[in-house]
Short mmCIF file of C-alpha atoms and ligand atoms in Angstrom, two decimals:
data_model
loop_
_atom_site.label_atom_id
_atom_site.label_comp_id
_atom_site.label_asym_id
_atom_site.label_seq_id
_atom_site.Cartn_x
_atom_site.Cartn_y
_atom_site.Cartn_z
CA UNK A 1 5.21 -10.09 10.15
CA UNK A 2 5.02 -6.70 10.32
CA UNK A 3 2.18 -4.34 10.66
CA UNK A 4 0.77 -0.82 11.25
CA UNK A 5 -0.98 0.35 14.59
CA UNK A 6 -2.42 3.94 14.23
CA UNK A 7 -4.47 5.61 16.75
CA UNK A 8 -7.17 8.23 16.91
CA UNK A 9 -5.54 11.82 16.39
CA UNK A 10 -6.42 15.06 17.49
CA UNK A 11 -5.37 17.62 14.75
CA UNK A 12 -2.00 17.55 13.09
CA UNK A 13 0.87 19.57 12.79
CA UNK A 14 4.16 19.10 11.31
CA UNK A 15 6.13 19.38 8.14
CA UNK A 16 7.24 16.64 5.42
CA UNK A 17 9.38 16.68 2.22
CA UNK A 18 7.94 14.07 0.23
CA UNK A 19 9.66 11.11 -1.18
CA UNK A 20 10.32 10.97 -5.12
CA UNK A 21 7.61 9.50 -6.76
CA UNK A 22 7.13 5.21 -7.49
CA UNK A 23 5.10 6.22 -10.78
CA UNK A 24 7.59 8.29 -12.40
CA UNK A 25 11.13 6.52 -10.76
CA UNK A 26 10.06 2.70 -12.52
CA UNK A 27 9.91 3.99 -16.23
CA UNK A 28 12.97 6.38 -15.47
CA UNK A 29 14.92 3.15 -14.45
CA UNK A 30 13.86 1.01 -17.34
CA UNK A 31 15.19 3.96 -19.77
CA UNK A 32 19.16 3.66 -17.95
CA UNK A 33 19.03 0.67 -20.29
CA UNK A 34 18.85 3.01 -23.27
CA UNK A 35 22.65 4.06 -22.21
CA UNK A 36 25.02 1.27 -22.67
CA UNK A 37 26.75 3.82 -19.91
CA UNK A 38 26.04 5.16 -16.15
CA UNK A 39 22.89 7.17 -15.43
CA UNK A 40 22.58 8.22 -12.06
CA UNK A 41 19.02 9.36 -10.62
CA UNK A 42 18.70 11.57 -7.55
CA UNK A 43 15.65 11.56 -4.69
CA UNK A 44 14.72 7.73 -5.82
CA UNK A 45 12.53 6.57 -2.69
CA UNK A 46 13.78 3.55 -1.40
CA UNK A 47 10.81 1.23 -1.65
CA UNK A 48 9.87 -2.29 -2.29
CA UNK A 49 8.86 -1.42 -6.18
CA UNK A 50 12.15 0.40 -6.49
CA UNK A 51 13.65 -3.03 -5.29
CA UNK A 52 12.63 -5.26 -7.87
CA UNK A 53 13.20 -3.12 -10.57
CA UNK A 54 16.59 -3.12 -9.71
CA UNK A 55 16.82 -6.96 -9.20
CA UNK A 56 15.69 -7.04 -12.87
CA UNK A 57 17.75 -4.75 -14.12
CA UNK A 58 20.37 -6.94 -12.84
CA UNK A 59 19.66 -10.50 -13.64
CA UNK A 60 19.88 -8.19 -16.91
CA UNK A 61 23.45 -7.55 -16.90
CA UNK A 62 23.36 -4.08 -15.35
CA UNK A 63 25.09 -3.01 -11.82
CA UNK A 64 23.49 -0.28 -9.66
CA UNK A 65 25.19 1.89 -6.56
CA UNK A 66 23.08 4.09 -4.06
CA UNK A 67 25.04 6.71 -2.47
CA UNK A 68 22.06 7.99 0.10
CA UNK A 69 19.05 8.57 -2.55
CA UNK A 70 20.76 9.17 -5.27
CA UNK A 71 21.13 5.44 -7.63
CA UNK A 72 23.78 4.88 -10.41
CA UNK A 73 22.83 2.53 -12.82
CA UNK A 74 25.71 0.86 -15.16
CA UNK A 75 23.94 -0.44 -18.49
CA UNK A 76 27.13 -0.85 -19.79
CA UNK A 77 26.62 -4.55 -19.93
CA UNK A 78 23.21 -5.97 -20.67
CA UNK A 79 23.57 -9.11 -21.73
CA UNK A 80 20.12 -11.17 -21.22
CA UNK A 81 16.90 -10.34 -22.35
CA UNK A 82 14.05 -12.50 -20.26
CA UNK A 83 12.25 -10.54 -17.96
CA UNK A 84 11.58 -13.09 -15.37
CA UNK A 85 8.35 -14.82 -14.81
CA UNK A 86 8.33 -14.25 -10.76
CA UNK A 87 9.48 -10.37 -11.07
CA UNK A 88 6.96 -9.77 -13.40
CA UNK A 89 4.08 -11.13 -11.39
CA UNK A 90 5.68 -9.26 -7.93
CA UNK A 91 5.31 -5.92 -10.23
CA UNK A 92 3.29 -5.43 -12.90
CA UNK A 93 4.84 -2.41 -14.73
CA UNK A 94 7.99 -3.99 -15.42
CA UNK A 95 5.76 -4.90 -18.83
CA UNK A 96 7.57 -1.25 -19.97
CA UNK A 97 11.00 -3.01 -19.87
CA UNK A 98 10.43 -4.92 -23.49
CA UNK A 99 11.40 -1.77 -25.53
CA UNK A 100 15.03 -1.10 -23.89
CA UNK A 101 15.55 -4.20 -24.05
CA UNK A 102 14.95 -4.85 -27.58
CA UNK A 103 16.68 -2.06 -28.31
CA UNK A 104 19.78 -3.18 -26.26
CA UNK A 105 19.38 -7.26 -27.16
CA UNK A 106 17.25 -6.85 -30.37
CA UNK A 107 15.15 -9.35 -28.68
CA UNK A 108 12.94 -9.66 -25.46
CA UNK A 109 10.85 -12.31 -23.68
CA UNK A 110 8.12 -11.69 -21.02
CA UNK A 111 4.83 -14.08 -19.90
CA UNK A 112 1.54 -11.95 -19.64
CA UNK A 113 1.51 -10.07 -16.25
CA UNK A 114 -2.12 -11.04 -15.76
CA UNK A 115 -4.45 -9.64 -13.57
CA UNK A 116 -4.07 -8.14 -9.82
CA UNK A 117 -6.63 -7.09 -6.97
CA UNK A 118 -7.54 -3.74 -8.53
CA UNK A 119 -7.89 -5.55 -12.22
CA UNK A 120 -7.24 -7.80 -15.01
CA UNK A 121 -4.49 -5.32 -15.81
CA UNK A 122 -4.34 -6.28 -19.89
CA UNK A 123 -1.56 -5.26 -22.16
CA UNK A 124 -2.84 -5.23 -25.75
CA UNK A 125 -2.06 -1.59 -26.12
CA UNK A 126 1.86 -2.50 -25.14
CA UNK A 127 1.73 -4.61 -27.90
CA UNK A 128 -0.23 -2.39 -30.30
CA UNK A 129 2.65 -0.12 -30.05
CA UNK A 130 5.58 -2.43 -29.89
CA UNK A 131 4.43 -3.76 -33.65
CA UNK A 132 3.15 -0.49 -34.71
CA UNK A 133 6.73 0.29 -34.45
CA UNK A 134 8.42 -2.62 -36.19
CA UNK A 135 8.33 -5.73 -33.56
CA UNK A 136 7.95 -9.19 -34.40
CA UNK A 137 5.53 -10.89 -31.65
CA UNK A 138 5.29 -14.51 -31.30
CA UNK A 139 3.46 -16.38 -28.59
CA UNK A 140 4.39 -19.32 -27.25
CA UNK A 141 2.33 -21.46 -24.69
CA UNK A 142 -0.68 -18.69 -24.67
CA UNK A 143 0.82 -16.03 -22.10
CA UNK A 144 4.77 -16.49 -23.34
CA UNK A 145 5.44 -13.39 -25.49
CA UNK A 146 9.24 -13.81 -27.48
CA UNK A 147 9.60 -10.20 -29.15
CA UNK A 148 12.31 -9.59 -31.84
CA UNK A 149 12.75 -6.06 -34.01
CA UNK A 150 16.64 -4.84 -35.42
CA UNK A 151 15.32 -1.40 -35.17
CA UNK A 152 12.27 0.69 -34.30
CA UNK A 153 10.78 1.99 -37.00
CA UNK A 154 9.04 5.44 -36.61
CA UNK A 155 5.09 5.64 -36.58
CA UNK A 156 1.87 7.81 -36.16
CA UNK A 157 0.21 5.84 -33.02
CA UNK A 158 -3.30 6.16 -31.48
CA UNK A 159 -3.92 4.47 -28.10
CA UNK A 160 -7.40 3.36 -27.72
CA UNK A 161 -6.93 4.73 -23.80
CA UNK A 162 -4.56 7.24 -22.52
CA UNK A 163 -2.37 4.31 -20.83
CA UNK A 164 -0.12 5.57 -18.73
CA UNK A 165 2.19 2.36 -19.13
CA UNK A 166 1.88 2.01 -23.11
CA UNK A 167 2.89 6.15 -23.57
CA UNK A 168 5.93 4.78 -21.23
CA UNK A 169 6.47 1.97 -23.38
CA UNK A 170 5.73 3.94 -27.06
CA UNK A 171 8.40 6.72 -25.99
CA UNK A 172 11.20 4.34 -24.90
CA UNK A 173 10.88 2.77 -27.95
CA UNK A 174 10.37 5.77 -30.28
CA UNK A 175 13.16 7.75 -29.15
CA UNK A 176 16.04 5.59 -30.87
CA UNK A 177 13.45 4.40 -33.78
CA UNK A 178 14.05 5.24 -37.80
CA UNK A 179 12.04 8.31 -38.19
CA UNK A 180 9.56 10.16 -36.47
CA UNK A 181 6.55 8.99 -34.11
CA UNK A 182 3.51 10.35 -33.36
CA UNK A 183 1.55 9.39 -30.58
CA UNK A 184 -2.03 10.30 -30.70
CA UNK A 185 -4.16 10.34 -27.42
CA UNK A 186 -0.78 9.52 -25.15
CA UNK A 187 -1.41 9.50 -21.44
CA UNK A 188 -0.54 13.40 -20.01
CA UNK A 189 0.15 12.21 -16.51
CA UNK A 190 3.10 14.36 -14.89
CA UNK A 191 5.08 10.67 -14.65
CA UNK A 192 5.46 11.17 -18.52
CA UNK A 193 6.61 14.73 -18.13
CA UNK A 194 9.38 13.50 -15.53
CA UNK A 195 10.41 10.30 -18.32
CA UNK A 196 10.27 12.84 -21.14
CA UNK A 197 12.42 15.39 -19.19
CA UNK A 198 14.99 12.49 -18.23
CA UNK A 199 15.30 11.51 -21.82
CA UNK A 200 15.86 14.91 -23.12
CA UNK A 201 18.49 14.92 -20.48
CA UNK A 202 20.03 12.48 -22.29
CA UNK A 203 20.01 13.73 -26.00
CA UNK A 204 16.16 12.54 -26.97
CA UNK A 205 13.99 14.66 -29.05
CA UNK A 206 10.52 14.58 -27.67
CA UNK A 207 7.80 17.52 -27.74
CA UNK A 208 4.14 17.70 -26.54
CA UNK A 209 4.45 15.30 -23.52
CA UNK A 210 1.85 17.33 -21.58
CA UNK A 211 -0.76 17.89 -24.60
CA UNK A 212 -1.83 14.19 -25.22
CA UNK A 213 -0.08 14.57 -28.82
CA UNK A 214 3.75 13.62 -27.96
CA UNK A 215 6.15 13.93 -31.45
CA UNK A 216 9.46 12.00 -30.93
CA UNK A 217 12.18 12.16 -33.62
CA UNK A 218 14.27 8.98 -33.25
CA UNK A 219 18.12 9.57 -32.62
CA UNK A 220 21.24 6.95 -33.57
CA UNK A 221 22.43 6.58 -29.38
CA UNK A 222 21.74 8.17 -26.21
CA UNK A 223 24.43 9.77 -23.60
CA UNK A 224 25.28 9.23 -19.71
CA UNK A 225 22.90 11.70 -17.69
CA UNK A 226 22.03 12.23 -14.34
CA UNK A 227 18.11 13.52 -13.09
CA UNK A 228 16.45 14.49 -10.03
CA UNK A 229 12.49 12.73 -9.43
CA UNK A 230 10.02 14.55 -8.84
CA UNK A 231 7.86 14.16 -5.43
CA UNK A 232 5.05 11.40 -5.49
CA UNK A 233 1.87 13.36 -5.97
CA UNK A 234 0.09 10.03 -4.64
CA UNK A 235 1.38 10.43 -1.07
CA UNK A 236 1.00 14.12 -1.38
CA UNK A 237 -2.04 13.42 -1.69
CA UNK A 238 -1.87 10.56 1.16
CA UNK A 239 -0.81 13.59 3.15
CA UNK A 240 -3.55 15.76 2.34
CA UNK A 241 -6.28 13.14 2.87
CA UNK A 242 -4.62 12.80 6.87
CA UNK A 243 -5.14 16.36 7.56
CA UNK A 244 -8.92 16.07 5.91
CA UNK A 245 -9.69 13.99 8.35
CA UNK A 246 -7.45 14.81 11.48
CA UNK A 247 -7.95 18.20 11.29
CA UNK A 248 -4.72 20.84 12.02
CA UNK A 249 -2.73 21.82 9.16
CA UNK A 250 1.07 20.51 7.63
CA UNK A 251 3.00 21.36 5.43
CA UNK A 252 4.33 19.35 2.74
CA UNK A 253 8.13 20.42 1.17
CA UNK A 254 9.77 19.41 -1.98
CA UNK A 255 6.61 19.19 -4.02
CA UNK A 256 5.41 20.47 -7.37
CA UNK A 257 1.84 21.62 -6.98
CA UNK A 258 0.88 21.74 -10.50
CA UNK A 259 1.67 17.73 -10.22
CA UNK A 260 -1.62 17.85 -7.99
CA UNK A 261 -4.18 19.09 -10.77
CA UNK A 262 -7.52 16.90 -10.29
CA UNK A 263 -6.95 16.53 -6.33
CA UNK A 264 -6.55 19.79 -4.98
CA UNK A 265 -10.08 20.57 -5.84
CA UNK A 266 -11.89 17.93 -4.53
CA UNK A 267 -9.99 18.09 -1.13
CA UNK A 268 -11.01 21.77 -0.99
CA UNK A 269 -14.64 20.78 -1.60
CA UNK A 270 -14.43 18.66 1.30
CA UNK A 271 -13.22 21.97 3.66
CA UNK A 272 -9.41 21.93 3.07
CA UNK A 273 -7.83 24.93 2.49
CA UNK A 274 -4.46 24.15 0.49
CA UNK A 275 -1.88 26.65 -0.84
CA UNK A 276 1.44 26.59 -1.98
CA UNK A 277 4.33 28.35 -2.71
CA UNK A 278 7.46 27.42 -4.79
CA UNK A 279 7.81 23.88 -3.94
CA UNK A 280 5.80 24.32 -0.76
CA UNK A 281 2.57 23.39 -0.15
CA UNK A 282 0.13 23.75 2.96
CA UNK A 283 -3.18 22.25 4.12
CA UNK A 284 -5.19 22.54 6.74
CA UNK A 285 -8.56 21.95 7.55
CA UNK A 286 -10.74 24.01 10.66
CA UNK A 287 -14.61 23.87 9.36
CA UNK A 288 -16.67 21.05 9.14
CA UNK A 289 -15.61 17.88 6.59
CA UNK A 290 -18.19 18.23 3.94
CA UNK A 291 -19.17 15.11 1.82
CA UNK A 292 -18.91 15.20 -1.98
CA UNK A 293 -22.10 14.53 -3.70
CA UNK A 294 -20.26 12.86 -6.75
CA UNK A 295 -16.61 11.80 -7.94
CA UNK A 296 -15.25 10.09 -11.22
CA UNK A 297 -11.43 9.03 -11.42
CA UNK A 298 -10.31 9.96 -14.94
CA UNK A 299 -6.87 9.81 -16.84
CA UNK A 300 -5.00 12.67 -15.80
CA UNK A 301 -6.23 15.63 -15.39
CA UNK A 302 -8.78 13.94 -13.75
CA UNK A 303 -9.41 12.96 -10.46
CA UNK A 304 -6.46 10.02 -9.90
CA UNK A 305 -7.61 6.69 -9.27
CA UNK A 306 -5.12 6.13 -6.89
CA UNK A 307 -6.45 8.26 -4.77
CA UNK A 308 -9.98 6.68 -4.93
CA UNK A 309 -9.48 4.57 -1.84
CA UNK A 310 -7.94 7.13 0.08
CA UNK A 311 -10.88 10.13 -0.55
CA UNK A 312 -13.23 6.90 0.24
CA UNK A 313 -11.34 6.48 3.72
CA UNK A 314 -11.89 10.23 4.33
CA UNK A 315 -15.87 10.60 3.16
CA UNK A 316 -16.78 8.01 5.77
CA UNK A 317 -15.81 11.12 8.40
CA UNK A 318 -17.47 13.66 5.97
CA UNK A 319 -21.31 15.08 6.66
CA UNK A 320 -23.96 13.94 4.36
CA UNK A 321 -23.50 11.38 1.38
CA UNK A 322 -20.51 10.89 -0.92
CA UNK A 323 -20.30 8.96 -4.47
CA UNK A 324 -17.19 8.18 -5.91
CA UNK A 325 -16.99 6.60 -9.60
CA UNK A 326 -14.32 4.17 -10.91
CA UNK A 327 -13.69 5.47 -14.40
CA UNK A 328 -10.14 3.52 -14.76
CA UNK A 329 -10.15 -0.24 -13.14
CA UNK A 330 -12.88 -2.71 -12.65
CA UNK A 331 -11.93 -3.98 -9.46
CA UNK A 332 -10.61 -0.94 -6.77
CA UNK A 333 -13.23 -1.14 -4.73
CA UNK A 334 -11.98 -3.89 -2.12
CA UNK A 335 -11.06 -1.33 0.49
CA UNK A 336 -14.56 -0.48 1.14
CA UNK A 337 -15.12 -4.23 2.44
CA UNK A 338 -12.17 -3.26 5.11
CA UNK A 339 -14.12 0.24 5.78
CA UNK A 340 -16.93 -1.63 6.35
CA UNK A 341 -15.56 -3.51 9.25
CA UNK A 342 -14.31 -0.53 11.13
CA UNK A 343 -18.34 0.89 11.09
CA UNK A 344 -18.11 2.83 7.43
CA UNK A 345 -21.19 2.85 5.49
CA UNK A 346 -20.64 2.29 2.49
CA UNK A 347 -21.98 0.67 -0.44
CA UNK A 348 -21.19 -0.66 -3.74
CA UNK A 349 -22.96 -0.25 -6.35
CA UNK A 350 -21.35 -1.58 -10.05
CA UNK A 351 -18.25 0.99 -10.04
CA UNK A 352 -20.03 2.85 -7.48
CA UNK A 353 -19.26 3.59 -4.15
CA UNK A 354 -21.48 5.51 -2.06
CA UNK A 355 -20.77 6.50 1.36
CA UNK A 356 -22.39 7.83 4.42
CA UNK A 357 -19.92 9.89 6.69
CA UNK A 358 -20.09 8.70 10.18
CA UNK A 359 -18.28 6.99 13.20
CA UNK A 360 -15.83 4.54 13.00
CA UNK A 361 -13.99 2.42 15.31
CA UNK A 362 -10.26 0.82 15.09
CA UNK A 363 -10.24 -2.78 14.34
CA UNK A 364 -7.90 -5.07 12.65
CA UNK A 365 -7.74 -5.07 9.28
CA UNK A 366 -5.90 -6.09 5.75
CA UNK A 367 -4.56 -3.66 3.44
CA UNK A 368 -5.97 -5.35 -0.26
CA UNK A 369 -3.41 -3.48 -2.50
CA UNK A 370 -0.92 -0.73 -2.04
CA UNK A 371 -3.55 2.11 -2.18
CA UNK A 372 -5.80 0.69 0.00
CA UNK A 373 -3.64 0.12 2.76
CA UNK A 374 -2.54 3.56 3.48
CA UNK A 375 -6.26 4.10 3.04
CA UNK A 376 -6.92 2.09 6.04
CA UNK A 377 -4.06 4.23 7.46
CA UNK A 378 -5.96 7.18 7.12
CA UNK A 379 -9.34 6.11 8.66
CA UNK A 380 -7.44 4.24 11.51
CA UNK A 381 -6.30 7.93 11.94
CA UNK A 382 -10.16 9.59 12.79
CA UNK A 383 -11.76 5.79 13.92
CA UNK A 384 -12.13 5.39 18.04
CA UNK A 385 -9.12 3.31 19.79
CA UNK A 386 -6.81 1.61 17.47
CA UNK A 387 -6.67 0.27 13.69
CA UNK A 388 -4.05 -2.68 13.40
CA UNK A 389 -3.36 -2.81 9.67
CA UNK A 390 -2.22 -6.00 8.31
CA UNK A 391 -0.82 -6.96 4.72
CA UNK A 392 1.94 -4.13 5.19
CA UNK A 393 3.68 -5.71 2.27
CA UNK A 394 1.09 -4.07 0.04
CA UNK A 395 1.99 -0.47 1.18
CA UNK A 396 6.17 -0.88 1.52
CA UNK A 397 5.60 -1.69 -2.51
CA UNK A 398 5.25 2.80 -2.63
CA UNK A 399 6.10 4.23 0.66
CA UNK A 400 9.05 4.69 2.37
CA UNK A 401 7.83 4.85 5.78
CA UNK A 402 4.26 5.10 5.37
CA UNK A 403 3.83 5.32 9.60
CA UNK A 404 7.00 7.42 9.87
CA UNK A 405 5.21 9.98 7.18
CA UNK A 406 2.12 10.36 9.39
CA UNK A 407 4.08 10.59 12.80
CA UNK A 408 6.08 13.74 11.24
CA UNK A 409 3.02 15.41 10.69
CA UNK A 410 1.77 14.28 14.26
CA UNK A 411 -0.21 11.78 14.08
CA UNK A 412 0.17 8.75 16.23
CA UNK A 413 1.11 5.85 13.97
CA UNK A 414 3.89 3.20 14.38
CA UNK A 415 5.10 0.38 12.10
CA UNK A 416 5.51 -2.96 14.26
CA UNK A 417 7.48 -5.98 13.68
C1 EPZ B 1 -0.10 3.25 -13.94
O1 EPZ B 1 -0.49 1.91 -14.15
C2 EPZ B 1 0.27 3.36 -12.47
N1 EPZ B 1 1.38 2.45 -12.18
C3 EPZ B 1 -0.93 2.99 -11.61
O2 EPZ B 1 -0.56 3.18 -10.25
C4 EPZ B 1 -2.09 3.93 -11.94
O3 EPZ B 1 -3.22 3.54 -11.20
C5 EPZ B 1 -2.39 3.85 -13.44
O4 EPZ B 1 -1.19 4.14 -14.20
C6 EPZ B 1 -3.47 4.85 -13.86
O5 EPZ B 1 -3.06 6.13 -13.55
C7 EPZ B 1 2.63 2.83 -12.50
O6 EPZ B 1 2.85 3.87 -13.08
C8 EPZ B 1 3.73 1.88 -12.12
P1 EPZ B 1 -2.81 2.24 -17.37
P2 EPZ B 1 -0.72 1.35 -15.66
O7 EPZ B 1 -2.06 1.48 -18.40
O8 EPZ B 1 0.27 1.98 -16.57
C9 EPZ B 1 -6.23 -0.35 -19.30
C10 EPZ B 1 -0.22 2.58 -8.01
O9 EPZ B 1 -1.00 2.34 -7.07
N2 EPZ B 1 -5.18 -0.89 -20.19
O10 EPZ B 1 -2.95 3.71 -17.49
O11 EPZ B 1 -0.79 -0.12 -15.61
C11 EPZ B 1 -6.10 -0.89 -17.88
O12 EPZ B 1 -6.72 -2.16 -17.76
C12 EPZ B 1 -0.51 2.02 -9.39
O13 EPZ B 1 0.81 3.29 -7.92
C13 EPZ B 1 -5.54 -1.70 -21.26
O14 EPZ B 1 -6.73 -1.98 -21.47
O15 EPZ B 1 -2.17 1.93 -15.94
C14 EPZ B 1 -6.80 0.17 -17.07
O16 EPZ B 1 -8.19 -0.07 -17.10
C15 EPZ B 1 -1.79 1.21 -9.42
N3 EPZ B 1 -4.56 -2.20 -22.06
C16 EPZ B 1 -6.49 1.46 -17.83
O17 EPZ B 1 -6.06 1.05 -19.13
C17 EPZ B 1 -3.25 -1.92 -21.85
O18 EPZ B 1 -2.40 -2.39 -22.64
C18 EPZ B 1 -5.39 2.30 -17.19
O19 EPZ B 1 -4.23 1.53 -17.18
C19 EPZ B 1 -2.89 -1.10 -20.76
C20 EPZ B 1 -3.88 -0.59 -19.94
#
């Protein structure tokens, strides 16, 4: 079973091009079903997530074909429409496959994702939309959704919460719909700008995708495109909370800094200097790490919450007290119990985390969810001796090579079998 074994480092120094982004490459795959053609997608990081979306897509009818990072997918054929039970526990998101699907088979089955270790993950807003726009739900055996609809039918939507996944799911359904839609407090994360910019790619009409107010006027088919994906802004960030707490300064390549709104600031709070240039961007960090007297993750934005873990991992080196606030899911706190055991002091407090910056020494420990693990990662990096991180299924779900990533930039980190 494999696992990670990072050591105390000195400061770093080194350069990365970061891997296309999980968040943004999962919706961009469920829309090649739009095409009954080829799509081909360019810098798709070859990762666990990436993995099962693709053994959906074919127990779906469709064939893929890497050719280094660049993936063809042939939707030519889709000819089922049951997401399966087991891929749909293994990865959540694959919720956002029901509308290209029922726009391909005019009918779509999925069971209830259910919960996972950061929360009970619900999906009422998916199917707000889905009937908002003109689909028949039935439910069969509680959790056992069976989904028909012809044809979308154009809509003015509100989402109760800027989901991320539901603006996903609304715009792969509204852009072939009768009509126009509206969607009303959509989510304005830049993984929506990348689908939108896809789709336009491929003949959709879509406006607005960074305002919260997105406007999509349906069209009869969609063509063959191909798209580039942009760099994951959650291990840029990964990046920049290594150098908080190492010390040094890297630089990070193929990255779009705008994408880093809401974590740049807090990072610089803490004594980072970051700047960037074209698709360049550099950190470093000489002074003192300086603790953050309070946090909130928000909907983008905000403050990310998958970054809450990882600015948790760094505050236990900072000086003075930290509070970070979980504005998004009940349950991402489980890290700090790992912190804990490698000396942080932290507490929790309802969705509050407060943490005292101090010492902390390697130990082994079990990576609770994706984000969390290469948070352990990073406090393995400034704790005395060595942090063996277990659970390293968790973090090959969204990073390449999570210990390759940090021994490019110089730290001392190696992935063992
Ligand atoms: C996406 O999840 C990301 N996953 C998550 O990243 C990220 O944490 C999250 O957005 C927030 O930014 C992917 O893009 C694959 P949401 P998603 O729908 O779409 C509630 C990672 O580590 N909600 O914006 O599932 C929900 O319970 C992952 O890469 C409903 O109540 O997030 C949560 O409290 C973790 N009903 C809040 O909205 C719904 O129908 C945000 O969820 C849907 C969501």
């Amino acid at each position: 079973m494999a696992y990670l074994e990072i050591r105390q480092t000195g400061p770093l120094s080194g350069t990365y091009r970061v891997q296309g982004s999980k968040n943004a490459v999962l919706p961009m795959l469920a829309a090649t079903l739009l095409v009954p053609g080829k799509t081909t997608l360019h810098r798709v990081p070859k990762i666990k997530d990436v993995n099962v979306m693709l053994e959906i897509l074919h127990l779906l009818g469709c064939c893929s074909c890497w050719e280094g990072e660049a993936l063809t997918i042939d939707a030519g054929n889709v000819n089922n429409w049951v997401i399966p039970e087991e891929l749909i526990g293994q990865m959540r998101s694959s919720v956002i496959l029901l509308a290209p699907i029922l726009y391909r088979m005019k009918k779509a089955a999925v069971v209830e994702p259910g919960g996972c270790s950061i929360g009970r993950r619900p999906i009422d807003i998916h199917l707000y939309v889905l009937q908002a726009l003109g689909v028949k739900l039935h439910y069969e055996w509680e959790e056992h959704i069976f989904a028909q609809a012809d044809y979308f039918c154009g809509a003015h939507l509100f989402l109760k919460f800027p989901s991320v996944g539901a603006t996903e799911q609304a715009i792969l359904a509204a852009v072939t719909a009768n009509g126009m839609t509206v969607i009303d407090n959509a989510a304005r994360e830049p993984e929506i700008s990348e689908l939108c910019r896809m789709l336009r790619g491929m003949g959709a009409k879509i406006t607005g995708d960074q305002t919260g107010r997105i406007v999509i006027e349906g069209v009869k088919e969609l063509f063959e495109s191909t798209c580039e994906v942009g760099a994951d802004r959650i291990v840029a960030a990964t990046c920049l909370s290594a150098v908080a707490v190492c010390s040094g300064e890297i630089t990070l390549t193929g990255v779009d800094a705008s994408h880093l709104n809401g974590v740049i600031e807090p990072f610089e709070k803490m004594g980072c200097k970051i700047w960037s240039d074209k698709d360049t961007l550099t950190a470093a960090r000489m002074d003192k790490l300086m603790a953050i007297p309070y946090l909130k993750t928000s909907p983008y934005p905000g403050f990310p919450t998958d970054v809450q873990s990882l600015i948790m991992a760094v505050m236990s080196f900072a000086d003075g007290q930290s509070v970070v606030e979980e504005g998004i899911f009940e349950g991402r706190f489980r890290t700090a119990y790992q912190l804990q055991k490698m000396g942080a002091a932290i507490i929790i407090e309802n969705n509050q985390a407060i943490i005292w910056g101090g010492h902390l020494i390697g130990t082994k420990v079990e990576a609770p969810d994706l984000r969390g693990g290469a948070a352990l990662a990073i406090a393995g990096l400034g704790a005395d001796g060595v942090t063996t991180i277990f659970g390293y299924d968790h973090i090959a779900r969204g990073y390449e090579d999570l210990a390759g990533m940090l021994f490019m930039l110089g730290a001392q980190a190696a992935l063992r079998e």
